[in-house]
Coordinates of C-alpha atoms and ligand atoms in Angstrom, one line a residue:
M3 CA -113.5 -11.7 9.3
Q4 CA -109.8 -10.9 9.5
I5 CA -107.6 -12.9 7.2
I6 CA -105.9 -14.6 10.1
G7 CA -109.2 -15.5 11.5
M8 CA -110.2 -16.9 8.1
L9 CA -106.9 -18.7 7.9
R10 CA -107.5 -20.3 11.3
H11 CA -111.1 -21.1 10.4
V12 CA -110.2 -22.8 7.1
A13 CA -107.1 -24.4 8.6
M14 CA -109.3 -26.1 11.1
A15 CA -111.5 -27.2 8.2
C16 CA -108.5 -28.4 6.3
G17 CA -107.1 -30.2 9.3
A18 CA -104.6 -28.0 11.1
G19 CA -101.3 -29.6 11.8
Q20 CA -101.6 -31.9 8.8
R21 CA -99.9 -31.4 5.4
P22 CA -101.5 -28.6 3.4
L23 CA -104.8 -30.0 2.2
C24 CA -106.2 -27.1 0.4
S25 CA -105.2 -23.9 -1.1
R26 CA -107.6 -21.3 -2.3
W27 CA -107.6 -17.7 -3.4
T28 CA -109.0 -15.6 -0.5
S29 CA -109.8 -12.0 -0.6
G30 CA -107.6 -11.5 -3.7
L31 CA -104.5 -13.0 -2.0
P32 CA -102.8 -16.2 -3.1
V33 CA -103.0 -17.6 0.5
R34 CA -102.2 -21.3 1.1
F35 CA -103.5 -22.9 4.2
L36 CA -101.1 -24.6 6.6
G37 CA -101.1 -26.5 9.8
T38 CA -99.5 -25.0 13.0
S39 CA -96.1 -23.6 12.3
S40 CA -93.0 -25.2 13.8
P41 CA -91.9 -23.8 17.2
Q42 CA -89.7 -20.8 16.8
S43 CA -86.1 -21.8 17.2
P44 CA -84.2 -19.8 19.9
A45 CA -81.8 -18.5 17.2
D46 CA -84.7 -16.6 15.6
A47 CA -85.3 -14.7 18.8
S48 CA -81.9 -13.1 18.7
F49 CA -82.9 -10.5 16.3
H50 CA -86.0 -9.4 18.3
S51 CA -83.6 -7.7 20.7
A52 CA -82.3 -5.6 17.7
S53 CA -83.6 -2.1 17.7
F54 CA -85.2 -1.8 14.2
S55 CA -85.2 2.0 14.5
G56 CA -86.4 4.2 11.8
A57 CA -90.0 3.3 10.9
D58 CA -89.3 4.3 7.3
R59 CA -86.4 1.9 6.9
P60 CA -87.1 -1.4 5.2
Q61 CA -86.6 -4.7 7.0
V62 CA -84.7 -6.7 4.4
L63 CA -84.3 -10.4 3.7
I64 CA -81.9 -11.7 1.0
T65 CA -82.3 -15.3 -0.1
G66 CA -79.4 -17.1 -1.8
G67 CA -77.2 -14.7 0.1
L68 CA -74.0 -16.7 -0.3
G69 CA -74.0 -16.5 -4.1
Q70 CA -72.1 -14.1 -6.2
L71 CA -74.1 -11.0 -5.2
G72 CA -75.7 -11.5 -1.8
V73 CA -72.9 -10.4 0.5
G74 CA -72.1 -7.4 -1.6
L75 CA -75.8 -6.4 -1.6
A76 CA -76.1 -6.9 2.2
N77 CA -73.0 -4.7 2.7
L78 CA -74.6 -1.9 0.5
L79 CA -78.0 -2.2 2.2
R80 CA -76.6 -2.3 5.7
K81 CA -74.7 0.9 5.1
R82 CA -77.9 2.5 3.9
F83 CA -80.5 1.0 6.3
G84 CA -78.5 -0.2 9.3
K85 CA -76.7 -3.5 10.0
D86 CA -79.6 -5.2 11.9
N87 CA -82.2 -4.2 9.2
V88 CA -80.7 -6.6 6.6
I89 CA -80.9 -10.4 7.1
L90 CA -78.7 -12.5 4.8
S91 CA -79.9 -16.1 4.3
D92 CA -78.8 -19.2 2.6
I93 CA -78.9 -23.0 3.0
R94 CA -75.1 -23.1 3.5
K95 CA -73.0 -22.2 6.5
P96 CA -71.6 -18.7 6.2
P97 CA -67.8 -18.0 6.5
D98 CA -66.8 -16.0 9.6
H99 CA -66.5 -12.7 7.9
V100 CA -70.0 -13.0 6.7
F101 CA -71.5 -14.5 9.8
Y102 CA -70.1 -11.7 12.0
S103 CA -71.0 -8.9 9.6
G104 CA -74.7 -8.9 10.4
P105 CA -77.8 -11.1 10.9
F106 CA -77.6 -14.4 9.1
L107 CA -80.4 -17.1 8.9
Y108 CA -80.9 -20.5 7.4
A109 CA -83.6 -20.2 4.7
D110 CA -84.5 -22.8 2.1
V111 CA -86.8 -21.2 -0.5
L112 CA -88.4 -24.6 -1.0
D113 CA -89.7 -24.5 2.6
Y114 CA -92.8 -22.2 2.3
K115 CA -93.7 -22.4 6.0
R116 CA -90.2 -21.5 7.1
L117 CA -90.2 -18.5 4.7
R118 CA -93.4 -17.2 6.2
E119 CA -92.0 -17.6 9.7
I120 CA -88.9 -15.7 8.9
V121 CA -90.9 -12.9 7.2
V122 CA -93.3 -12.6 10.1
N123 CA -90.8 -13.0 13.0
N124 CA -88.6 -10.4 11.5
R125 CA -91.3 -8.1 10.1
I126 CA -89.7 -8.2 6.7
T127 CA -90.8 -5.5 4.2
W128 CA -88.3 -5.9 1.4
L129 CA -87.2 -9.3 -0.1
F130 CA -84.3 -9.7 -2.6
H131 CA -84.7 -13.3 -4.0
Y132 CA -81.3 -14.4 -5.3
S133 CA -81.6 -18.2 -4.9
A134 CA -81.3 -19.7 -8.3
L135 CA -79.1 -22.1 -10.4
L136 CA -77.4 -20.1 -13.1
S137 CA -77.0 -21.2 -16.8
A138 CA -74.2 -23.8 -16.7
A139 CA -75.2 -25.2 -13.3
G140 CA -78.8 -25.4 -14.4
E141 CA -78.0 -27.4 -17.5
A142 CA -76.0 -29.8 -15.4
N143 CA -78.9 -30.4 -13.1
V144 CA -82.3 -29.5 -14.7
P145 CA -84.5 -31.1 -12.0
L146 CA -82.8 -29.1 -9.2
A147 CA -82.8 -25.9 -11.3
R148 CA -86.6 -26.3 -12.0
A149 CA -87.2 -26.9 -8.3
V150 CA -85.2 -23.9 -7.0
N151 CA -85.9 -21.5 -9.9
V152 CA -89.6 -22.3 -10.3
T153 CA -91.0 -23.9 -7.1
G154 CA -88.8 -21.6 -5.0
L155 CA -90.2 -18.6 -7.0
H156 CA -93.7 -19.8 -6.3
N157 CA -93.1 -19.8 -2.5
V158 CA -91.4 -16.4 -2.6
L159 CA -94.2 -14.8 -4.7
D160 CA -96.9 -16.2 -2.4
V161 CA -95.2 -15.0 0.8
A162 CA -94.4 -11.6 -0.8
A163 CA -98.0 -11.2 -1.9
E164 CA -99.4 -12.4 1.5
Y165 CA -97.3 -10.0 3.5
H166 CA -97.3 -7.1 1.0
L167 CA -93.5 -7.1 0.6
R168 CA -91.6 -5.2 -2.0
L169 CA -90.0 -8.0 -4.0
F170 CA -86.9 -7.9 -6.2
V171 CA -86.0 -10.9 -8.3
P172 CA -83.1 -10.7 -10.8
S173 CA -83.6 -11.8 -14.4
T174 CA -80.7 -12.0 -16.9
I175 CA -79.5 -11.7 -20.5
G176 CA -80.1 -15.4 -20.4
A177 CA -83.8 -14.7 -20.6
F178 CA -83.3 -14.0 -24.3
G179 CA -82.7 -16.7 -26.9
P180 CA -81.4 -17.2 -30.4
T181 CA -84.6 -15.7 -31.9
S182 CA -84.3 -12.5 -29.8
P183 CA -82.8 -9.4 -31.4
R184 CA -79.1 -9.5 -30.3
N185 CA -77.6 -6.1 -30.9
P186 CA -79.3 -4.6 -29.0
A187 CA -82.0 -6.7 -27.3
P188 CA -84.9 -4.4 -26.3
D189 CA -86.9 -4.7 -23.1
L190 CA -89.8 -6.2 -25.0
C191 CA -89.2 -8.8 -27.7
T192 CA -89.3 -12.5 -28.5
Q193 CA -87.9 -14.5 -25.6
R194 CA -87.3 -18.2 -26.4
P195 CA -84.2 -19.1 -24.3
R196 CA -82.7 -22.5 -24.7
T197 CA -81.6 -23.1 -21.0
I198 CA -83.6 -24.1 -18.0
Y199 CA -82.1 -21.0 -16.3
G200 CA -83.4 -18.7 -19.1
V201 CA -86.8 -20.4 -19.3
S202 CA -87.2 -20.1 -15.5
K203 CA -86.2 -16.4 -15.6
V204 CA -88.8 -15.6 -18.4
Y205 CA -91.3 -17.4 -16.1
T206 CA -90.1 -15.2 -13.2
E207 CA -90.7 -12.1 -15.2
L208 CA -94.1 -13.2 -16.4
M209 CA -95.2 -14.5 -12.9
G210 CA -93.9 -11.4 -11.2
E211 CA -95.8 -9.1 -13.5
Y212 CA -98.9 -11.3 -13.2
Y213 CA -98.8 -11.0 -9.4
Y214 CA -98.3 -7.2 -9.8
H215 CA -101.4 -6.9 -11.9
R216 CA -103.5 -9.5 -10.1
Y217 CA -102.6 -9.0 -6.5
G218 CA -100.8 -5.6 -6.5
L219 CA -97.5 -7.2 -5.5
D220 CA -94.7 -4.6 -5.8
F221 CA -92.5 -6.8 -7.9
R222 CA -89.3 -5.3 -9.5
C223 CA -86.9 -7.1 -11.8
L224 CA -83.7 -6.3 -13.7
R225 CA -82.1 -8.3 -16.4
Y226 CA -78.5 -8.5 -15.3
P227 CA -75.6 -8.8 -17.8
G228 CA -72.7 -11.1 -16.8
I229 CA -71.6 -9.7 -13.5
I230 CA -67.9 -9.2 -12.8
S231 CA -67.1 -9.4 -9.0
A232 CA -63.8 -9.0 -7.3
D233 CA -64.3 -10.5 -3.8
S234 CA -67.0 -13.1 -4.6
Q235 CA -67.0 -16.2 -6.9
P236 CA -69.7 -16.6 -9.5
G237 CA -71.8 -19.7 -9.2
G238 CA -71.7 -21.8 -12.4
G239 CA -72.5 -19.3 -15.1
T240 CA -71.5 -18.9 -18.8
T241 CA -69.8 -15.5 -18.1
D242 CA -67.7 -16.8 -15.3
Y243 CA -64.6 -16.7 -17.4
A244 CA -64.6 -12.9 -17.2
V245 CA -64.2 -13.2 -13.4
Q246 CA -61.6 -15.9 -13.3
I247 CA -59.3 -14.2 -15.8
F248 CA -58.1 -11.7 -13.3
P249 CA -56.7 -13.8 -10.5
D250 CA -55.2 -16.1 -13.1
A251 CA -53.6 -13.2 -14.9
I252 CA -52.1 -12.0 -11.6
R253 CA -51.0 -15.4 -10.3
S254 CA -49.6 -17.1 -13.4
G255 CA -49.8 -14.6 -16.2
K256 CA -51.9 -17.1 -18.2
F257 CA -55.6 -17.8 -18.6
E258 CA -57.4 -20.6 -20.5
C259 CA -60.7 -19.3 -21.8
N260 CA -63.7 -21.7 -22.2
L261 CA -65.5 -19.4 -24.7
K262 CA -64.2 -18.5 -28.2
A263 CA -62.2 -15.3 -28.6
S264 CA -65.0 -13.5 -30.4
A265 CA -67.9 -14.3 -28.0
R266 CA -69.2 -10.8 -27.3
L267 CA -71.6 -10.5 -24.3
P268 CA -73.0 -7.8 -22.1
M269 CA -71.1 -7.4 -18.9
M270 CA -71.2 -5.2 -15.8
Y271 CA -69.0 -4.5 -12.8
V272 CA -70.6 -5.7 -9.5
Q273 CA -70.7 -2.2 -8.0
D274 CA -72.9 -0.9 -10.9
C275 CA -75.1 -4.0 -10.6
L276 CA -75.8 -3.6 -6.9
R277 CA -76.3 0.1 -7.1
A278 CA -78.8 -0.5 -10.0
T279 CA -80.6 -3.0 -7.8
L280 CA -81.0 -0.6 -4.9
E281 CA -81.9 2.3 -7.2
V282 CA -84.8 0.3 -8.8
M283 CA -86.0 -0.8 -5.4
D284 CA -85.8 2.7 -4.1
A285 CA -87.6 4.2 -7.1
P286 CA -91.1 5.7 -6.5
A287 CA -93.6 3.2 -7.9
E288 CA -95.2 5.9 -10.1
S289 CA -91.8 6.3 -11.9
L290 CA -91.8 2.7 -13.1
S291 CA -93.4 2.2 -16.5
M292 CA -92.5 -1.5 -16.4
R293 CA -91.7 -4.1 -13.8
T294 CA -88.8 -5.8 -15.7
Y295 CA -86.0 -3.6 -17.1
N296 CA -82.8 -4.3 -19.1
I297 CA -79.7 -2.7 -17.6
N298 CA -76.5 -2.4 -19.7
A299 CA -73.0 -1.2 -19.1
M300 CA -70.4 -2.6 -21.5
S301 CA -70.0 -5.5 -23.9
F302 CA -66.8 -7.3 -24.7
S303 CA -65.4 -10.6 -26.1
P304 CA -62.6 -12.6 -24.4
E305 CA -60.1 -11.2 -27.0
E306 CA -61.2 -7.6 -26.2
L307 CA -60.8 -8.3 -22.5
A308 CA -57.4 -9.8 -23.0
Q309 CA -56.2 -6.8 -25.0
E310 CA -57.2 -4.5 -22.1
V311 CA -55.4 -6.8 -19.6
L312 CA -52.3 -6.7 -21.8
K313 CA -52.1 -2.9 -21.3
H314 CA -51.3 -3.6 -17.6
L315 CA -49.6 -7.0 -17.9
P316 CA -47.6 -7.1 -21.2
E317 CA -46.5 -10.8 -20.5
F318 CA -50.1 -12.0 -20.1
Q319 CA -51.1 -14.9 -22.4
I320 CA -54.7 -16.1 -23.1
S321 CA -55.4 -19.5 -24.7
Y322 CA -58.7 -21.0 -25.7
N323 CA -60.3 -24.4 -24.8
V324 CA -63.9 -23.8 -25.9
D325 CA -66.6 -25.7 -24.0
P326 CA -69.3 -26.4 -26.6
V327 CA -72.1 -26.3 -24.1
L328 CA -71.1 -22.9 -22.7
Q329 CA -70.4 -21.6 -26.2
A330 CA -73.8 -22.7 -27.5
I331 CA -75.4 -20.8 -24.5
A332 CA -73.3 -17.7 -25.2
D333 CA -74.2 -17.8 -28.9
S334 CA -77.9 -17.7 -28.0
W335 CA -77.6 -14.6 -25.8
P336 CA -77.7 -10.9 -26.9
M337 CA -74.5 -8.9 -27.4
T338 CA -75.9 -5.7 -26.0
L339 CA -79.1 -4.7 -24.2
D340 CA -81.1 -1.6 -24.9
D341 CA -81.6 -0.1 -21.4
S342 CA -83.1 3.3 -22.4
S343 CA -86.3 2.6 -20.4
A344 CA -84.3 2.2 -17.2
R345 CA -82.3 5.4 -17.9
K346 CA -85.5 7.3 -18.6
D347 CA -87.7 5.9 -15.8
W348 CA -85.4 5.8 -12.8
G349 CA -82.2 7.5 -13.9
W350 CA -80.0 4.4 -14.4
K351 CA -76.5 5.0 -15.7
H352 CA -73.4 2.8 -15.4
D353 CA -70.0 4.0 -14.0
F354 CA -67.6 1.3 -15.1
D355 CA -66.6 0.7 -18.7
L356 CA -64.0 -1.9 -19.7
P357 CA -60.8 0.2 -18.8
E358 CA -62.2 1.0 -15.3
L359 CA -63.3 -2.6 -14.8
V360 CA -59.8 -4.1 -15.7
T361 CA -57.9 -1.5 -13.6
T362 CA -60.2 -2.2 -10.6
M363 CA -60.1 -6.0 -10.8
L364 CA -56.3 -6.1 -11.4
N365 CA -55.7 -3.7 -8.5
F366 CA -57.9 -5.9 -6.2
H367 CA -56.2 -9.2 -7.1
G368 CA -52.8 -7.6 -7.3
S369 CA -52.9 -5.7 -4.0
D370 CA -51.0 -7.3 -1.2
T371 CA -53.7 -6.5 1.3
R372 CA -57.0 -7.6 -0.2
V373 CA -59.5 -5.0 0.8
A374 CA -63.2 -5.8 1.2
Q375 CA -65.2 -4.8 -1.8
A376 CA -66.1 -1.2 -1.2
N377 CA -69.7 -0.6 -2.3
Ligands
VAH19 C1 -74.6 -16.8 -16.1 N1 -73.5 -15.1 -14.8 O1 -73.6 -16.8 -16.8 C2 -74.8 -15.7 -15.1 C3 -75.6 -14.6 -15.8 C4 -75.8 -13.2 -17.7 C5 -75.4 -14.5 -17.2 O2 -77.0 -14.8 -15.5 O3 -75.4 -17.8 -16.1

């Protein structure tokens, strides 16, 4: 009996149309049984007219698309696979420049039925799952972080396994903790993070690898350093200072840092991060010896970053107003990551070191005409 027939059969038994009454493992897939899905909203039909040409091209869905990385990733993927092959989604309204740059949908990762509907109606084959509360935001609202980062992950894993998607979920240097090796942190080591963000990302790594081994889910994961982006704001992270320093340096020549001067952390320019994400998703499965990889580019402290800014802005002044919560998080994270496995397995290498990062960021914020982030 086809899975859909089985679904219908069991759904009848479970009382179709009612709340999910039963879930069971069926034919090796984590398939939950649901009532009838909600009627397709007209907006969803708009993409069916799109010509998804190129059978070999993935149909991409990005969750959490309005966070620090989603728009940049969508731009990169649309250049590669075509504008209509990449659907950006979030629970917030997109600004005009995002809404008119390609397909955008409302998607709440806590709504399992809706996720299935989007995947089916748009024949999604690749899913980039960016919805998450980051380190500082998570500590400020643990229940919400647990819901989004854990329950949201469950929904995404089950949909990805059911529809045989290729799934990317980012992890982070925050998945390491004070008992992890810090300089460098290897791919495999003790991971006892002290934030709900870090705990949920260790869980993400373990659950993604379980679904790979148990159900054959093509799960891929990178541990991101702190990401420095020019034309997008970070969303409540411990490394956000390294993004905000640039517009402040240009506008006022001053910056108040909320970490101590010596707090050295792994960092990466957004262009390197997004390229690494596409490269690992593009890599032939047989080249991957692991499902979760460290990627590294540079490490710096606030004082080292300030010294590099001073080379361009001699009047620049940094001051320190240390946030003890953020500093405790930063102190529990590694200073550098060993990314030799990524470099060996799928040819990872970074392009931006600290001098290139500072030049690029100051040029972006200092240029009269702010150009869109060129991926
Ligand atoms: C944070 N920017 O600070 C994020 C990131 C490496 C840290 O995950 O929480």
